[in-house]
PDB file of C-alpha atoms in Angstrom:
ATOM      1  CA  PHE G 158      -4.233  10.485  -5.937  1.00  0.00           C
ATOM      2  CA  GLN G 159      -3.476  13.740  -4.127  1.00  0.00           C
ATOM      3  CA  GLY G 160      -0.006  12.429  -3.284  1.00  0.00           C
ATOM      4  CA  LEU G 161       0.726  11.941  -6.995  1.00  0.00           C
ATOM      5  CA  CYS G 162      -0.624  15.416  -7.772  1.00  0.00           C
ATOM      6  CA  ASP G 163       1.614  16.923  -5.107  1.00  0.00           C
ATOM      7  CA  PHE G 164       4.619  15.076  -6.508  1.00  0.00           C
ATOM      8  CA  SER G 165       3.855  16.147 -10.076  1.00  0.00           C
ATOM      9  CA  ASN G 166       3.869  19.793  -8.931  1.00  0.00           C
ATOM     10  CA  SER G 167       7.125  19.484  -6.987  1.00  0.00           C
ATOM     11  CA  ALA G 168      10.698  20.105  -8.101  1.00  0.00           C
ATOM     12  CA  ALA G 169      11.511  16.414  -7.524  1.00  0.00           C
ATOM     13  CA  VAL G 170       9.529  15.335 -10.593  1.00  0.00           C
ATOM     14  CA  ALA G 171      12.234  16.760 -12.867  1.00  0.00           C
ATOM     15  CA  ASP G 172      14.730  14.189 -11.552  1.00  0.00           C
ATOM     16  CA  SER G 173      12.378  11.202 -11.715  1.00  0.00           C
ATOM     17  CA  SER G 174      12.871   8.448 -14.296  1.00  0.00           C
ATOM     18  CA  ASP G 175       9.935   6.342 -13.086  1.00  0.00           C
ATOM     19  CA  ILE G 176       6.395   5.986 -14.372  1.00  0.00           C
ATOM     20  CA  CYS G 177       4.282   7.041 -11.381  1.00  0.00           C
ATOM     21  CA  ILE G 178       0.728   5.743 -11.241  1.00  0.00           C
ATOM     22  CA  ALA G 179      -2.242   6.059  -8.887  1.00  0.00           C
ATOM     23  CA  VAL G 180      -5.096   3.644  -9.565  1.00  0.00           C
ATOM     24  CA  SER G 181      -8.448   2.902  -7.934  1.00  0.00           C
ATOM     25  CA  PHE G 182     -10.463  -0.246  -8.590  1.00  0.00           C
ATOM     26  CA  ASP G 183     -14.149  -1.133  -8.393  1.00  0.00           C
ATOM     27  CA  HIS G 184     -15.766  -4.137  -6.713  1.00  0.00           C
ATOM     28  CA  GLU G 185     -13.131  -4.778  -4.034  1.00  0.00           C
ATOM     29  CA  GLU G 186     -15.795  -5.798  -1.528  1.00  0.00           C
ATOM     30  CA  CYS G 187     -17.283  -8.486  -3.765  1.00  0.00           C
ATOM     31  CA  GLY G 188     -14.171 -10.218  -5.079  1.00  0.00           C
ATOM     32  CA  SER G 189     -12.624  -7.777  -7.584  1.00  0.00           C
ATOM     33  CA  GLN G 190     -13.466 -10.055 -10.525  1.00  0.00           C
ATOM     34  CA  SER G 191     -14.704  -7.576 -13.108  1.00  0.00           C
ATOM     35  CA  CYS G 192     -13.356  -5.528 -16.004  1.00  0.00           C
ATOM     36  CA  THR G 193     -12.827  -2.611 -13.608  1.00  0.00           C
ATOM     37  CA  GLY G 194     -11.750  -4.696 -10.614  1.00  0.00           C
ATOM     38  CA  ALA G 195      -8.250  -5.643  -9.520  1.00  0.00           C
ATOM     39  CA  GLU G 196      -8.779  -9.176 -10.817  1.00  0.00           C
ATOM     40  CA  GLY G 197      -9.408  -7.852 -14.334  1.00  0.00           C
ATOM     41  CA  ALA G 198      -6.889  -7.174 -17.076  1.00  0.00           C
ATOM     42  CA  THR G 199      -7.225  -3.388 -17.041  1.00  0.00           C
ATOM     43  CA  LEU G 200      -4.102  -2.471 -15.044  1.00  0.00           C
ATOM     44  CA  PRO G 201      -1.733  -4.984 -16.720  1.00  0.00           C
ATOM     45  CA  SER G 202      -3.056  -3.844 -20.112  1.00  0.00           C
ATOM     46  CA  TRP G 203      -2.505  -0.172 -19.289  1.00  0.00           C
ATOM     47  CA  ILE G 204       1.016  -0.834 -18.056  1.00  0.00           C
ATOM     48  CA  ASP G 205       1.799  -2.864 -21.167  1.00  0.00           C
ATOM     49  CA  TYR G 206       0.456  -0.050 -23.332  1.00  0.00           C
ATOM     50  CA  LEU G 207       2.567   2.544 -21.472  1.00  0.00           C
ATOM     51  CA  LEU G 208       5.748   0.493 -21.827  1.00  0.00           C
ATOM     52  CA  GLY G 209       4.971  -0.143 -25.491  1.00  0.00           C
ATOM     53  CA  SER G 210       4.494   3.567 -26.160  1.00  0.00           C
ATOM     54  CA  LEU G 211       7.951   4.138 -24.642  1.00  0.00           C
ATOM     55  CA  GLU G 212       9.351   1.444 -26.950  1.00  0.00           C
ATOM     56  CA  VAL G 213      10.446  -0.767 -24.066  1.00  0.00           C
ATOM     57  CA  PRO G 214      11.336  -4.199 -25.511  1.00  0.00           C
ATOM     58  CA  THR G 215       9.013  -7.012 -24.469  1.00  0.00           C
ATOM     59  CA  MET G 216      11.889  -8.996 -22.966  1.00  0.00           C
ATOM     60  CA  ALA G 217      12.835  -6.048 -20.733  1.00  0.00           C
ATOM     61  CA  ARG G 218       9.381  -5.534 -19.260  1.00  0.00           C
ATOM     62  CA  PRO G 219       9.478  -8.240 -16.540  1.00  0.00           C
ATOM     63  CA  GLY G 220      12.628  -6.627 -15.150  1.00  0.00           C
ATOM     64  CA  ILE G 221      10.863  -3.272 -14.966  1.00  0.00           C
ATOM     65  CA  MET G 222       7.925  -4.839 -13.162  1.00  0.00           C
ATOM     66  CA  SER G 223      10.231  -6.506 -10.643  1.00  0.00           C
ATOM     67  CA  ARG G 224      11.836  -3.137  -9.842  1.00  0.00           C
ATOM     68  CA  SER G 225       8.439  -1.515  -9.362  1.00  0.00           C
ATOM     69  CA  PHE G 226       6.605  -1.129  -6.064  1.00  0.00           C
ATOM     70  CA  LEU G 227       2.920  -1.060  -5.168  1.00  0.00           C
ATOM     71  CA  LEU G 228       1.365   0.572  -2.125  1.00  0.00           C
ATOM     72  CA  SER G 229      -1.914  -1.249  -1.581  1.00  0.00           C
ATOM     73  CA  ALA G 230      -3.479   1.500   0.507  1.00  0.00           C
ATOM     74  CA  ASP G 231      -6.693   0.629   2.321  1.00  0.00           C
ATOM     75  CA  CYS G 232      -7.723   1.012   5.942  1.00  0.00           C
ATOM     76  CA  ALA G 233      -6.551  -1.060   8.913  1.00  0.00           C
ATOM     77  CA  HIS G 234      -8.387  -2.414  11.940  1.00  0.00           C
ATOM     78  CA  GLY G 235      -7.642   0.007  14.770  1.00  0.00           C
ATOM     79  CA  VAL G 236      -8.176  -1.013  18.379  1.00  0.00           C
ATOM     80  CA  HIS G 237     -11.828  -0.324  19.212  1.00  0.00           C
ATOM     81  CA  PRO G 238     -12.375   0.524  22.902  1.00  0.00           C
ATOM     82  CA  ASN G 239     -15.433  -1.755  23.035  1.00  0.00           C
ATOM     83  CA  TYR G 240     -13.649  -4.708  21.406  1.00  0.00           C
ATOM     84  CA  ALA G 241     -10.017  -4.390  22.485  1.00  0.00           C
ATOM     85  CA  ALA G 242      -9.779  -8.149  23.078  1.00  0.00           C
ATOM     86  CA  LYS G 243     -10.069  -8.716  19.321  1.00  0.00           C
ATOM     87  CA  HIS G 244      -6.451  -7.554  18.936  1.00  0.00           C
ATOM     88  CA  GLN G 245      -3.235  -9.227  20.019  1.00  0.00           C
ATOM     89  CA  SER G 246      -1.355  -7.256  22.643  1.00  0.00           C
ATOM     90  CA  GLU G 247       1.605  -6.706  20.277  1.00  0.00           C
ATOM     91  CA  HIS G 248      -0.537  -5.524  17.339  1.00  0.00           C
ATOM     92  CA  ARG G 249      -2.872  -2.786  18.457  1.00  0.00           C
ATOM     93  CA  PRO G 250      -2.984   0.111  15.961  1.00  0.00           C
ATOM     94  CA  ASP G 251      -4.188   3.302  17.631  1.00  0.00           C
ATOM     95  CA  PHE G 252      -5.555   6.520  16.205  1.00  0.00           C
ATOM     96  CA  HIS G 253      -3.117   9.410  15.705  1.00  0.00           C
ATOM     97  CA  LYS G 254      -0.074   7.105  15.841  1.00  0.00           C
ATOM     98  CA  GLY G 255       0.625   6.593  12.162  1.00  0.00           C
ATOM     99  CA  ILE G 256       0.144   4.368   9.152  1.00  0.00           C
ATOM    100  CA  VAL G 257      -0.321   0.636   9.693  1.00  0.00           C
ATOM    101  CA  ILE G 258       1.652  -2.127   7.971  1.00  0.00           C
ATOM    102  CA  LYS G 259      -0.653  -5.138   7.567  1.00  0.00           C
ATOM    103  CA  THR G 260       0.948  -8.592   7.516  1.00  0.00           C
ATOM    104  CA  ASN G 261      -0.502 -12.084   7.102  1.00  0.00           C
ATOM    105  CA  ALA G 262       1.501 -15.303   6.769  1.00  0.00           C
ATOM    106  CA  ASN G 263      -1.197 -16.798   4.519  1.00  0.00           C
ATOM    107  CA  GLN G 264      -0.773 -13.962   2.009  1.00  0.00           C
ATOM    108  CA  ARG G 265      -4.152 -12.404   2.666  1.00  0.00           C
ATOM    109  CA  TYR G 266      -1.988  -9.284   2.697  1.00  0.00           C
ATOM    110  CA  ALA G 267       0.890  -8.925   0.234  1.00  0.00           C
ATOM    111  CA  THR G 268       3.410  -7.507   2.739  1.00  0.00           C
ATOM    112  CA  THR G 269       6.807  -9.213   2.885  1.00  0.00           C
ATOM    113  CA  SER G 270       9.870  -8.557   5.027  1.00  0.00           C
ATOM    114  CA  LEU G 271      11.514  -6.840   2.042  1.00  0.00           C
ATOM    115  CA  THR G 272       8.606  -4.552   1.201  1.00  0.00           C
ATOM    116  CA  SER G 273       8.096  -3.772   4.882  1.00  0.00           C
ATOM    117  CA  SER G 274      11.748  -2.756   5.305  1.00  0.00           C
ATOM    118  CA  LEU G 275      11.678  -0.517   2.260  1.00  0.00           C
ATOM    119  CA  PHE G 276       8.406   1.056   3.361  1.00  0.00           C
ATOM    120  CA  ARG G 277       9.774   1.838   6.822  1.00  0.00           C
ATOM    121  CA  GLU G 278      12.669   3.705   5.220  1.00  0.00           C
ATOM    122  CA  VAL G 279      10.244   5.751   3.109  1.00  0.00           C
ATOM    123  CA  CYS G 280       8.245   6.596   6.250  1.00  0.00           C
ATOM    124  CA  LYS G 281      11.409   7.558   8.100  1.00  0.00           C
ATOM    125  CA  LYS G 282      12.367  10.007   5.348  1.00  0.00           C
ATOM    126  CA  ALA G 283       8.832  11.419   5.228  1.00  0.00           C
ATOM    127  CA  ASN G 284       8.679  11.664   9.044  1.00  0.00           C
ATOM    128  CA  VAL G 285       5.556   9.493   9.145  1.00  0.00           C
ATOM    129  CA  PRO G 286       5.034   7.195  12.171  1.00  0.00           C
ATOM    130  CA  VAL G 287       4.408   3.487  11.508  1.00  0.00           C
ATOM    131  CA  GLN G 288       2.438   0.795  13.342  1.00  0.00           C
ATOM    132  CA  ASP G 289       2.079  -2.954  12.739  1.00  0.00           C
ATOM    133  CA  PHE G 290      -0.978  -5.167  12.529  1.00  0.00           C
ATOM    134  CA  VAL G 291      -1.381  -8.937  12.405  1.00  0.00           C
ATOM    135  CA  VAL G 292      -4.806 -10.561  12.801  1.00  0.00           C
ATOM    136  CA  ARG G 293      -5.192 -12.829  15.809  1.00  0.00           C
ATOM    137  CA  ASN G 294      -4.517 -16.485  14.991  1.00  0.00           C
ATOM    138  CA  ASP G 295      -8.027 -17.473  16.032  1.00  0.00           C
ATOM    139  CA  SER G 296      -9.697 -14.876  13.774  1.00  0.00           C
ATOM    140  CA  PRO G 297     -10.235 -15.026  10.010  1.00  0.00           C
ATOM    141  CA  CYS G 298      -8.336 -12.446   7.993  1.00  0.00           C
ATOM    142  CA  GLY G 299      -9.879 -10.432   5.210  1.00  0.00           C
ATOM    143  CA  THR G 300      -7.879  -9.573   2.127  1.00  0.00           C
ATOM    144  CA  THR G 301      -7.189  -6.639  -0.184  1.00  0.00           C
ATOM    145  CA  ILE G 302      -6.325  -5.980  -3.798  1.00  0.00           C
ATOM    146  CA  GLY G 303      -2.624  -6.188  -2.840  1.00  0.00           C
ATOM    147  CA  PRO G 304      -2.149  -9.966  -3.292  1.00  0.00           C
ATOM    148  CA  ILE G 305      -4.288  -9.917  -6.458  1.00  0.00           C
ATOM    149  CA  VAL G 306      -2.320  -7.201  -8.250  1.00  0.00           C
ATOM    150  CA  SER G 307       1.027  -8.506  -7.012  1.00  0.00           C
ATOM    151  CA  ALA G 308       0.260 -12.003  -8.317  1.00  0.00           C
ATOM    152  CA  LYS G 309      -0.929 -10.714 -11.708  1.00  0.00           C
ATOM    153  CA  THR G 310       1.963  -8.315 -12.306  1.00  0.00           C
ATOM    154  CA  GLY G 311       4.966  -9.530 -10.318  1.00  0.00           C
ATOM    155  CA  ILE G 312       5.245  -6.135  -8.635  1.00  0.00           C
ATOM    156  CA  ARG G 313       6.591  -5.975  -5.060  1.00  0.00           C
ATOM    157  CA  THR G 314       3.695  -4.979  -2.848  1.00  0.00           C
ATOM    158  CA  ILE G 315       2.900  -3.884   0.688  1.00  0.00           C
ATOM    159  CA  ASP G 316      -0.519  -3.604   2.310  1.00  0.00           C
ATOM    160  CA  ILE G 317      -0.917  -0.502   4.442  1.00  0.00           C
ATOM    161  CA  GLY G 318      -3.684   1.681   5.806  1.00  0.00           C
ATOM    162  CA  ALA G 319      -4.852   4.291   8.252  1.00  0.00           C
ATOM    163  CA  PRO G 320      -6.323   2.790  11.446  1.00  0.00           C
ATOM    164  CA  GLN G 321     -10.098   2.752  11.547  1.00  0.00           C
ATOM    165  CA  TRP G 322     -12.869   1.648  13.892  1.00  0.00           C
ATOM    166  CA  ALA G 323     -15.903  -0.385  12.831  1.00  0.00           C
ATOM    167  CA  MET G 324     -14.692  -1.165   9.307  1.00  0.00           C
ATOM    168  CA  HIS G 325     -17.523  -1.951   6.862  1.00  0.00           C
ATOM    169  CA  SER G 326     -20.166  -0.650   9.258  1.00  0.00           C
ATOM    170  CA  CYS G 327     -22.280   2.504   9.018  1.00  0.00           C
ATOM    171  CA  ARG G 328     -20.108   4.016  11.768  1.00  0.00           C
ATOM    172  CA  GLU G 329     -16.631   3.737  10.291  1.00  0.00           C
ATOM    173  CA  THR G 330     -14.362   6.167  12.120  1.00  0.00           C
ATOM    174  CA  CYS G 331     -10.785   7.301  11.584  1.00  0.00           C
ATOM    175  CA  SER G 332      -8.642  10.183  12.773  1.00  0.00           C
ATOM    176  CA  THR G 333      -7.807  13.354  10.871  1.00  0.00           C
ATOM    177  CA  ASN G 334      -4.159  13.031  11.927  1.00  0.00           C
ATOM    178  CA  ASP G 335      -3.835   9.678  10.202  1.00  0.00           C
ATOM    179  CA  CYS G 336      -5.427  11.044   7.029  1.00  0.00           C
ATOM    180  CA  GLY G 337      -2.651  13.618   7.083  1.00  0.00           C
ATOM    181  CA  HIS G 338      -0.059  10.923   7.715  1.00  0.00           C
ATOM    182  CA  LEU G 339      -1.316   8.972   4.690  1.00  0.00           C
ATOM    183  CA  LEU G 340      -1.172  12.005   2.409  1.00  0.00           C
ATOM    184  CA  THR G 341       2.351  12.890   3.599  1.00  0.00           C
ATOM    185  CA  LEU G 342       3.420   9.304   3.079  1.00  0.00           C
ATOM    186  CA  CYS G 343       2.079   9.076  -0.475  1.00  0.00           C
ATOM    187  CA  SER G 344       3.755  12.341  -1.477  1.00  0.00           C
ATOM    188  CA  GLY G 345       7.010  11.212   0.155  1.00  0.00           C
ATOM    189  CA  PHE G 346       6.810   7.788  -1.468  1.00  0.00           C
ATOM    190  CA  TYR G 347       6.835   9.198  -4.997  1.00  0.00           C
ATOM    191  CA  GLU G 348       9.741  11.468  -4.095  1.00  0.00           C
ATOM    192  CA  THR G 349      12.024   9.071  -2.220  1.00  0.00           C
ATOM    193  CA  PHE G 350      11.204   5.503  -3.256  1.00  0.00           C
ATOM    194  CA  ARG G 351      13.710   5.126  -6.071  1.00  0.00           C
ATOM    195  CA  GLU G 352      16.617   6.549  -4.087  1.00  0.00           C
ATOM    196  CA  ILE G 353      15.876   4.215  -1.159  1.00  0.00           C
ATOM    197  CA  ASP G 354      15.342   1.193  -3.382  1.00  0.00           C
ATOM    198  CA  ASN G 355      18.625   1.785  -5.204  1.00  0.00           C
ATOM    199  CA  SER G 356      20.493   2.118  -1.904  1.00  0.00           C
ATOM    200  CA  LEU G 357      19.101  -1.209  -0.682  1.00  0.00           C
ATOM    201  CA  GLU G 358      19.997  -2.956  -3.939  1.00  0.00           C
ATOM    202  CA  SER G 359      23.615  -1.826  -3.596  1.00  0.00           C
ATOM    203  CA  MET G 360      23.966  -3.274  -0.087  1.00  0.00           C
TER     204      MET G 360
END
């Protein structure tokens, strides 16, 4: 939310032709199936209302959704010093080393090669470091609202997060540096996404 506020107060907003949204859902930890959860109709209804108020023809709306982009921003499993063996050697997000791209071949995360590439370009422009995370093959993978919203709307989506220890416990821990990285990223995303997306489409 702060990233959107920062963007709305910047000079870049005058050149933007996008509808920029920040949304938070309830009930993510118990399935998201509620009127205020990601599985509900609230977000699609709001988007439809916004496009209707701008007199966007119904037939044009799927094209707008396909050109949109969703950052599903949660936390990511950082390497805990007491449980380092839970991570693969190639996917060990550390504190202070940047935002984590979360990928799962079974679509427990919504990240794709396309959304990952675009996101890396946004991070490069914002000078935000990036890390990668894939759950070990012999461990179950949790999910996020990313696949839910992407499936309901057709919006390109990436699952990202700041690395964290002891997720869902009473001792969740993250680093102040990565909180700063996430804020810088969100502000930079609103400012640079469209330019980067257009440049990739022209390639």
